[in-house]
PDB file of C-alpha atoms in Angstrom:
ATOM      1  CA  UNK A   1       0.000   0.000   0.000  1.00  0.00           C
ATOM      2  CA  UNK A   2       1.275   3.417  -0.938  1.00  0.00           C
ATOM      3  CA  UNK A   3       1.222   5.570   2.256  1.00  0.00           C
ATOM      4  CA  UNK A   4       1.284   8.760   0.199  1.00  0.00           C
ATOM      5  CA  UNK A   5      -2.112   7.879  -1.214  1.00  0.00           C
ATOM      6  CA  UNK A   6      -3.820   8.907   2.028  1.00  0.00           C
ATOM      7  CA  UNK A   7      -1.840  12.056   2.703  1.00  0.00           C
ATOM      8  CA  UNK A   8      -3.623  15.401   2.702  1.00  0.00           C
ATOM      9  CA  UNK A   9      -2.743  18.915   3.867  1.00  0.00           C
ATOM     10  CA  UNK A  10      -3.889  19.757   7.373  1.00  0.00           C
ATOM     11  CA  UNK A  11      -5.611  23.150   7.515  1.00  0.00           C
ATOM     12  CA  UNK A  12      -4.476  25.749   9.991  1.00  0.00           C
ATOM     13  CA  UNK A  13      -6.334  25.617  13.290  1.00  0.00           C
ATOM     14  CA  UNK A  14      -7.387  28.723  15.145  1.00  0.00           C
ATOM     15  CA  UNK A  15      -8.476  28.569  18.805  1.00  0.00           C
ATOM     16  CA  UNK A  16     -11.997  29.927  19.304  1.00  0.00           C
ATOM     17  CA  UNK A  17     -13.601  30.815  22.629  1.00  0.00           C
ATOM     18  CA  UNK A  18     -17.384  30.843  22.782  1.00  0.00           C
ATOM     19  CA  UNK A  19     -19.157  32.994  25.345  1.00  0.00           C
ATOM     20  CA  UNK A  20     -22.824  32.740  26.241  1.00  0.00           C
ATOM     21  CA  UNK A  21     -24.388  35.920  27.558  1.00  0.00           C
ATOM     22  CA  UNK A  22     -27.421  34.026  28.791  1.00  0.00           C
ATOM     23  CA  UNK A  23     -29.576  35.139  31.724  1.00  0.00           C
ATOM     24  CA  UNK A  24     -29.988  32.706  34.609  1.00  0.00           C
ATOM     25  CA  UNK A  25     -32.264  32.616  37.623  1.00  0.00           C
ATOM     26  CA  UNK A  26     -30.379  34.073  40.551  1.00  0.00           C
ATOM     27  CA  UNK A  27     -32.146  32.018  43.217  1.00  0.00           C
ATOM     28  CA  UNK A  28     -33.923  28.947  41.745  1.00  0.00           C
ATOM     29  CA  UNK A  29     -34.703  27.640  45.220  1.00  0.00           C
ATOM     30  CA  UNK A  30     -36.667  30.749  46.152  1.00  0.00           C
ATOM     31  CA  UNK A  31     -38.281  30.876  42.707  1.00  0.00           C
ATOM     32  CA  UNK A  32     -39.537  27.303  43.046  1.00  0.00           C
ATOM     33  CA  UNK A  33     -40.731  28.017  46.586  1.00  0.00           C
ATOM     34  CA  UNK A  34     -42.742  31.057  45.486  1.00  0.00           C
ATOM     35  CA  UNK A  35     -44.312  29.352  42.472  1.00  0.00           C
ATOM     36  CA  UNK A  36     -45.404  26.213  44.332  1.00  0.00           C
ATOM     37  CA  UNK A  37     -46.605  28.183  47.372  1.00  0.00           C
ATOM     38  CA  UNK A  38     -48.907  30.228  45.161  1.00  0.00           C
ATOM     39  CA  UNK A  39     -50.069  27.123  43.311  1.00  0.00           C
ATOM     40  CA  UNK A  40     -50.898  25.212  46.511  1.00  0.00           C
ATOM     41  CA  UNK A  41     -52.943  28.110  47.871  1.00  0.00           C
ATOM     42  CA  UNK A  42     -55.108  28.047  44.751  1.00  0.00           C
ATOM     43  CA  UNK A  43     -55.932  24.320  45.005  1.00  0.00           C
ATOM     44  CA  UNK A  44     -58.961  23.679  47.201  1.00  0.00           C
ATOM     45  CA  UNK A  45     -58.353  19.919  47.112  1.00  0.00           C
ATOM     46  CA  UNK A  46     -55.065  20.202  49.015  1.00  0.00           C
ATOM     47  CA  UNK A  47     -55.283  20.772  52.753  1.00  0.00           C
ATOM     48  CA  UNK A  48     -52.726  20.695  55.573  1.00  0.00           C
ATOM     49  CA  UNK A  49     -51.674  17.130  56.323  1.00  0.00           C
ATOM     50  CA  UNK A  50     -51.842  15.923  52.723  1.00  0.00           C
ATOM     51  CA  UNK A  51     -49.057  13.735  51.390  1.00  0.00           C
ATOM     52  CA  UNK A  52     -47.610  15.228  48.193  1.00  0.00           C
ATOM     53  CA  UNK A  53     -45.379  13.230  45.854  1.00  0.00           C
ATOM     54  CA  UNK A  54     -42.629  15.105  43.995  1.00  0.00           C
ATOM     55  CA  UNK A  55     -40.949  13.585  40.949  1.00  0.00           C
ATOM     56  CA  UNK A  56     -37.155  13.522  40.631  1.00  0.00           C
ATOM     57  CA  UNK A  57     -35.689  12.218  37.373  1.00  0.00           C
ATOM     58  CA  UNK A  58     -32.349  10.721  36.401  1.00  0.00           C
ATOM     59  CA  UNK A  59     -31.321  13.421  33.913  1.00  0.00           C
ATOM     60  CA  UNK A  60     -28.795  16.046  34.964  1.00  0.00           C
ATOM     61  CA  UNK A  61     -30.882  19.199  35.344  1.00  0.00           C
ATOM     62  CA  UNK A  62     -28.991  22.297  36.397  1.00  0.00           C
ATOM     63  CA  UNK A  63     -29.485  23.154  40.097  1.00  0.00           C
ATOM     64  CA  UNK A  64     -32.220  20.533  40.409  1.00  0.00           C
ATOM     65  CA  UNK A  65     -31.256  19.994  44.046  1.00  0.00           C
ATOM     66  CA  UNK A  66     -31.984  23.645  44.837  1.00  0.00           C
ATOM     67  CA  UNK A  67     -35.233  23.563  42.858  1.00  0.00           C
ATOM     68  CA  UNK A  68     -36.427  20.426  44.660  1.00  0.00           C
ATOM     69  CA  UNK A  69     -35.467  21.901  48.019  1.00  0.00           C
ATOM     70  CA  UNK A  70     -37.556  24.969  47.214  1.00  0.00           C
ATOM     71  CA  UNK A  71     -40.564  22.822  46.323  1.00  0.00           C
ATOM     72  CA  UNK A  72     -40.129  20.785  49.520  1.00  0.00           C
ATOM     73  CA  UNK A  73     -40.025  23.978  51.596  1.00  0.00           C
ATOM     74  CA  UNK A  74     -43.233  25.208  49.950  1.00  0.00           C
ATOM     75  CA  UNK A  75     -45.011  21.909  50.622  1.00  0.00           C
ATOM     76  CA  UNK A  76     -43.895  21.890  54.254  1.00  0.00           C
ATOM     77  CA  UNK A  77     -44.789  25.561  54.671  1.00  0.00           C
ATOM     78  CA  UNK A  78     -48.315  24.604  53.607  1.00  0.00           C
ATOM     79  CA  UNK A  79     -48.278  21.996  56.410  1.00  0.00           C
ATOM     80  CA  UNK A  80     -48.194  19.062  53.971  1.00  0.00           C
ATOM     81  CA  UNK A  81     -45.859  16.063  53.832  1.00  0.00           C
ATOM     82  CA  UNK A  82     -43.514  15.763  50.801  1.00  0.00           C
ATOM     83  CA  UNK A  83     -42.186  12.467  49.461  1.00  0.00           C
ATOM     84  CA  UNK A  84     -39.635  12.275  46.649  1.00  0.00           C
ATOM     85  CA  UNK A  85     -40.447   9.715  43.941  1.00  0.00           C
ATOM     86  CA  UNK A  86     -37.380   8.633  41.885  1.00  0.00           C
ATOM     87  CA  UNK A  87     -39.102   8.990  38.501  1.00  0.00           C
ATOM     88  CA  UNK A  88     -36.543   7.719  36.032  1.00  0.00           C
ATOM     89  CA  UNK A  89     -38.251   4.984  34.060  1.00  0.00           C
ATOM     90  CA  UNK A  90     -35.931   2.028  33.540  1.00  0.00           C
ATOM     91  CA  UNK A  91     -32.865   3.752  35.002  1.00  0.00           C
ATOM     92  CA  UNK A  92     -31.929   1.893  38.161  1.00  0.00           C
ATOM     93  CA  UNK A  93     -34.267  -0.983  37.278  1.00  0.00           C
ATOM     94  CA  UNK A  94     -36.538  -2.147  40.082  1.00  0.00           C
ATOM     95  CA  UNK A  95     -33.939  -1.500  42.788  1.00  0.00           C
ATOM     96  CA  UNK A  96     -34.840   1.511  45.003  1.00  0.00           C
ATOM     97  CA  UNK A  97     -31.238   1.751  46.218  1.00  0.00           C
ATOM     98  CA  UNK A  98     -29.911   1.918  42.652  1.00  0.00           C
ATOM     99  CA  UNK A  99     -32.351   4.726  41.886  1.00  0.00           C
ATOM    100  CA  UNK A 100     -31.322   6.492  45.077  1.00  0.00           C
ATOM    101  CA  UNK A 101     -27.669   6.388  43.983  1.00  0.00           C
ATOM    102  CA  UNK A 102     -28.625   8.055  40.701  1.00  0.00           C
ATOM    103  CA  UNK A 103     -30.226  10.869  42.685  1.00  0.00           C
ATOM    104  CA  UNK A 104     -27.126  11.191  44.864  1.00  0.00           C
ATOM    105  CA  UNK A 105     -25.077  11.937  41.742  1.00  0.00           C
ATOM    106  CA  UNK A 106     -27.341  14.968  41.306  1.00  0.00           C
ATOM    107  CA  UNK A 107     -26.789  16.010  44.935  1.00  0.00           C
ATOM    108  CA  UNK A 108     -30.334  14.951  45.769  1.00  0.00           C
ATOM    109  CA  UNK A 109     -30.331  13.307  49.184  1.00  0.00           C
ATOM    110  CA  UNK A 110     -32.811  13.255  52.031  1.00  0.00           C
ATOM    111  CA  UNK A 111     -30.471  15.571  53.957  1.00  0.00           C
ATOM    112  CA  UNK A 112     -29.903  18.070  51.129  1.00  0.00           C
ATOM    113  CA  UNK A 113     -33.577  18.586  50.313  1.00  0.00           C
ATOM    114  CA  UNK A 114     -34.956  17.834  53.794  1.00  0.00           C
ATOM    115  CA  UNK A 115     -37.507  15.267  52.608  1.00  0.00           C
ATOM    116  CA  UNK A 116     -37.800  11.457  52.519  1.00  0.00           C
ATOM    117  CA  UNK A 117     -37.132   9.534  49.303  1.00  0.00           C
ATOM    118  CA  UNK A 118     -39.443   6.663  48.420  1.00  0.00           C
ATOM    119  CA  UNK A 119     -38.019   3.283  49.397  1.00  0.00           C
ATOM    120  CA  UNK A 120     -40.049   1.310  46.870  1.00  0.00           C
ATOM    121  CA  UNK A 121     -39.919   1.112  43.072  1.00  0.00           C
ATOM    122  CA  UNK A 122     -43.163  -0.833  42.701  1.00  0.00           C
ATOM    123  CA  UNK A 123     -45.304   0.170  39.720  1.00  0.00           C
ATOM    124  CA  UNK A 124     -49.062  -0.370  39.525  1.00  0.00           C
ATOM    125  CA  UNK A 125     -51.163  -0.825  36.393  1.00  0.00           C
ATOM    126  CA  UNK A 126     -53.783   1.951  36.544  1.00  0.00           C
ATOM    127  CA  UNK A 127     -55.530   1.226  33.246  1.00  0.00           C
ATOM    128  CA  UNK A 128     -55.210   0.969  29.492  1.00  0.00           C
ATOM    129  CA  UNK A 129     -55.268   3.893  27.111  1.00  0.00           C
ATOM    130  CA  UNK A 130     -55.842   4.294  23.383  1.00  0.00           C
ATOM    131  CA  UNK A 131     -54.997   1.143  21.461  1.00  0.00           C
ATOM    132  CA  UNK A 132     -54.769  -1.014  24.606  1.00  0.00           C
ATOM    133  CA  UNK A 133     -51.638   0.751  25.914  1.00  0.00           C
ATOM    134  CA  UNK A 134     -50.956  -0.196  29.556  1.00  0.00           C
ATOM    135  CA  UNK A 135     -50.459   2.812  31.839  1.00  0.00           C
ATOM    136  CA  UNK A 136     -48.482   2.532  35.079  1.00  0.00           C
ATOM    137  CA  UNK A 137     -47.797   4.685  38.115  1.00  0.00           C
ATOM    138  CA  UNK A 138     -45.380   4.093  40.957  1.00  0.00           C
ATOM    139  CA  UNK A 139     -47.225   2.855  44.021  1.00  0.00           C
ATOM    140  CA  UNK A 140     -46.092   5.548  46.454  1.00  0.00           C
ATOM    141  CA  UNK A 141     -47.127   8.330  44.077  1.00  0.00           C
ATOM    142  CA  UNK A 142     -50.441   6.603  43.476  1.00  0.00           C
ATOM    143  CA  UNK A 143     -51.167   6.463  47.204  1.00  0.00           C
ATOM    144  CA  UNK A 144     -50.347  10.155  47.717  1.00  0.00           C
ATOM    145  CA  UNK A 145     -52.997  12.855  47.982  1.00  0.00           C
ATOM    146  CA  UNK A 146     -51.393  14.857  45.177  1.00  0.00           C
ATOM    147  CA  UNK A 147     -48.494  14.672  42.726  1.00  0.00           C
ATOM    148  CA  UNK A 148     -46.325  17.537  41.497  1.00  0.00           C
ATOM    149  CA  UNK A 149     -44.480  16.786  38.260  1.00  0.00           C
ATOM    150  CA  UNK A 150     -41.023  18.395  38.036  1.00  0.00           C
ATOM    151  CA  UNK A 151     -39.009  18.214  34.833  1.00  0.00           C
ATOM    152  CA  UNK A 152     -36.972  20.107  32.278  1.00  0.00           C
ATOM    153  CA  UNK A 153     -38.556  20.998  28.945  1.00  0.00           C
ATOM    154  CA  UNK A 154     -36.230  20.286  26.027  1.00  0.00           C
ATOM    155  CA  UNK A 155     -35.971  18.544  22.649  1.00  0.00           C
ATOM    156  CA  UNK A 156     -35.662  14.765  22.836  1.00  0.00           C
ATOM    157  CA  UNK A 157     -32.383  13.247  21.694  1.00  0.00           C
ATOM    158  CA  UNK A 158     -33.952  10.484  19.557  1.00  0.00           C
ATOM    159  CA  UNK A 159     -37.157  11.758  17.979  1.00  0.00           C
ATOM    160  CA  UNK A 160     -38.939  14.934  16.896  1.00  0.00           C
ATOM    161  CA  UNK A 161     -42.551  15.937  17.460  1.00  0.00           C
ATOM    162  CA  UNK A 162     -44.839  18.434  19.158  1.00  0.00           C
ATOM    163  CA  UNK A 163     -44.312  16.592  22.463  1.00  0.00           C
ATOM    164  CA  UNK A 164     -40.792  15.433  23.214  1.00  0.00           C
ATOM    165  CA  UNK A 165     -39.067  15.620  26.607  1.00  0.00           C
ATOM    166  CA  UNK A 166     -41.020  17.456  29.280  1.00  0.00           C
ATOM    167  CA  UNK A 167     -43.822  17.196  31.803  1.00  0.00           C
ATOM    168  CA  UNK A 168     -46.011  14.865  29.747  1.00  0.00           C
ATOM    169  CA  UNK A 169     -43.141  12.433  29.196  1.00  0.00           C
ATOM    170  CA  UNK A 170     -42.414  12.468  32.924  1.00  0.00           C
ATOM    171  CA  UNK A 171     -46.012  11.376  33.546  1.00  0.00           C
ATOM    172  CA  UNK A 172     -46.161   8.770  30.764  1.00  0.00           C
ATOM    173  CA  UNK A 173     -42.710   7.200  31.071  1.00  0.00           C
ATOM    174  CA  UNK A 174     -40.751   8.041  34.196  1.00  0.00           C
ATOM    175  CA  UNK A 175     -43.515   8.183  36.790  1.00  0.00           C
ATOM    176  CA  UNK A 176     -44.513   4.710  35.605  1.00  0.00           C
ATOM    177  CA  UNK A 177     -41.154   3.287  36.626  1.00  0.00           C
ATOM    178  CA  UNK A 178     -39.513   0.416  34.781  1.00  0.00           C
ATOM    179  CA  UNK A 179     -42.852  -0.999  33.582  1.00  0.00           C
ATOM    180  CA  UNK A 180     -44.003   2.384  32.307  1.00  0.00           C
ATOM    181  CA  UNK A 181     -40.784   2.910  30.370  1.00  0.00           C
ATOM    182  CA  UNK A 182     -40.913  -0.606  28.912  1.00  0.00           C
ATOM    183  CA  UNK A 183     -44.499  -0.080  27.768  1.00  0.00           C
ATOM    184  CA  UNK A 184     -43.718   3.169  25.937  1.00  0.00           C
ATOM    185  CA  UNK A 185     -40.403   2.065  24.415  1.00  0.00           C
ATOM    186  CA  UNK A 186     -41.313  -1.524  23.514  1.00  0.00           C
ATOM    187  CA  UNK A 187     -42.339  -0.566  19.958  1.00  0.00           C
ATOM    188  CA  UNK A 188     -39.361   1.668  19.245  1.00  0.00           C
ATOM    189  CA  UNK A 189     -39.465   5.349  18.361  1.00  0.00           C
ATOM    190  CA  UNK A 190     -42.008   5.095  15.549  1.00  0.00           C
ATOM    191  CA  UNK A 191     -45.185   6.826  16.751  1.00  0.00           C
ATOM    192  CA  UNK A 192     -43.673   7.193  20.239  1.00  0.00           C
ATOM    193  CA  UNK A 193     -44.919  10.772  20.438  1.00  0.00           C
ATOM    194  CA  UNK A 194     -48.489   9.531  20.108  1.00  0.00           C
ATOM    195  CA  UNK A 195     -47.955   6.861  22.769  1.00  0.00           C
ATOM    196  CA  UNK A 196     -46.577   9.491  25.151  1.00  0.00           C
ATOM    197  CA  UNK A 197     -49.538  11.768  24.495  1.00  0.00           C
ATOM    198  CA  UNK A 198     -52.210   9.075  24.853  1.00  0.00           C
ATOM    199  CA  UNK A 199     -50.806   7.458  27.996  1.00  0.00           C
ATOM    200  CA  UNK A 200     -49.794  10.769  29.549  1.00  0.00           C
ATOM    201  CA  UNK A 201     -53.225  12.336  29.096  1.00  0.00           C
ATOM    202  CA  UNK A 202     -54.876   9.150  30.388  1.00  0.00           C
ATOM    203  CA  UNK A 203     -52.743   9.285  33.554  1.00  0.00           C
ATOM    204  CA  UNK A 204     -53.364  13.012  34.064  1.00  0.00           C
ATOM    205  CA  UNK A 205     -57.129  12.439  33.953  1.00  0.00           C
ATOM    206  CA  UNK A 206     -56.912   9.549  36.406  1.00  0.00           C
ATOM    207  CA  UNK A 207     -54.205  10.532  38.910  1.00  0.00           C
ATOM    208  CA  UNK A 208     -54.290  13.264  41.543  1.00  0.00           C
ATOM    209  CA  UNK A 209     -51.785  15.455  39.701  1.00  0.00           C
ATOM    210  CA  UNK A 210     -51.759  18.945  41.189  1.00  0.00           C
ATOM    211  CA  UNK A 211     -49.639  20.411  38.400  1.00  0.00           C
ATOM    212  CA  UNK A 212     -46.125  20.639  37.075  1.00  0.00           C
ATOM    213  CA  UNK A 213     -42.989  22.709  37.504  1.00  0.00           C
ATOM    214  CA  UNK A 214     -41.458  23.263  34.069  1.00  0.00           C
ATOM    215  CA  UNK A 215     -37.760  24.133  33.883  1.00  0.00           C
ATOM    216  CA  UNK A 216     -36.140  25.777  30.866  1.00  0.00           C
ATOM    217  CA  UNK A 217     -32.345  25.765  30.683  1.00  0.00           C
ATOM    218  CA  UNK A 218     -30.094  28.143  28.802  1.00  0.00           C
ATOM    219  CA  UNK A 219     -26.908  27.264  26.888  1.00  0.00           C
ATOM    220  CA  UNK A 220     -24.949  27.240  30.150  1.00  0.00           C
ATOM    221  CA  UNK A 221     -27.021  24.340  31.471  1.00  0.00           C
ATOM    222  CA  UNK A 222     -28.520  26.466  34.248  1.00  0.00           C
ATOM    223  CA  UNK A 223     -32.223  27.342  34.597  1.00  0.00           C
ATOM    224  CA  UNK A 224     -33.210  30.587  32.926  1.00  0.00           C
ATOM    225  CA  UNK A 225     -36.980  30.160  33.386  1.00  0.00           C
ATOM    226  CA  UNK A 226     -39.216  28.146  35.713  1.00  0.00           C
ATOM    227  CA  UNK A 227     -42.958  28.058  35.306  1.00  0.00           C
ATOM    228  CA  UNK A 228     -45.749  26.411  37.258  1.00  0.00           C
ATOM    229  CA  UNK A 229     -48.229  24.619  34.997  1.00  0.00           C
ATOM    230  CA  UNK A 230     -51.707  23.882  36.421  1.00  0.00           C
TER     231      UNK A 230
END
């Protein structure tokens, strides 16, 4: 083989530094506290003493530990009892300890957010939606008086559609645990957007979901907007 055959000139390289002048939320913990406090006051179904489940996913969301801590403080300030539900679909399997370790990597611990983390990963079939799609919910969330969905809103890495990675996917896939994720992903990514929509809307109509906390990140990976969705 002639080694010269594969030779080519290497272009000059110039170092480039990219700077993002992107706004960020100065105090996401206080922002989350204020939003959820206002939302709880407007819900007549939630009274002091209620148990409220809060979802915590496996994806690395910027300052998610502070955001969760703010939500926990708001729930406690309303005299309710928060419980963190590791809502990460198949990540960690059916092992609660494995899921807990995933949360630890995000600095989410019972000490850091001042709330207990669910010690079970059991999922319960709550019904069938659309074309006989099974819909699941983790048992501890199902037994709670209310559920607050917390997730980042962003494009999905594997498919495109009007509903990709956000609050609805958290309900349809991650809140359902390993069984919920398996149900949605079992047929691949073809028509997955429709499966997320159908199962997610079915669960929303059936479960005691108070609302959602939607997080938008900027190019720095830190939250630049948080909004409470009824």
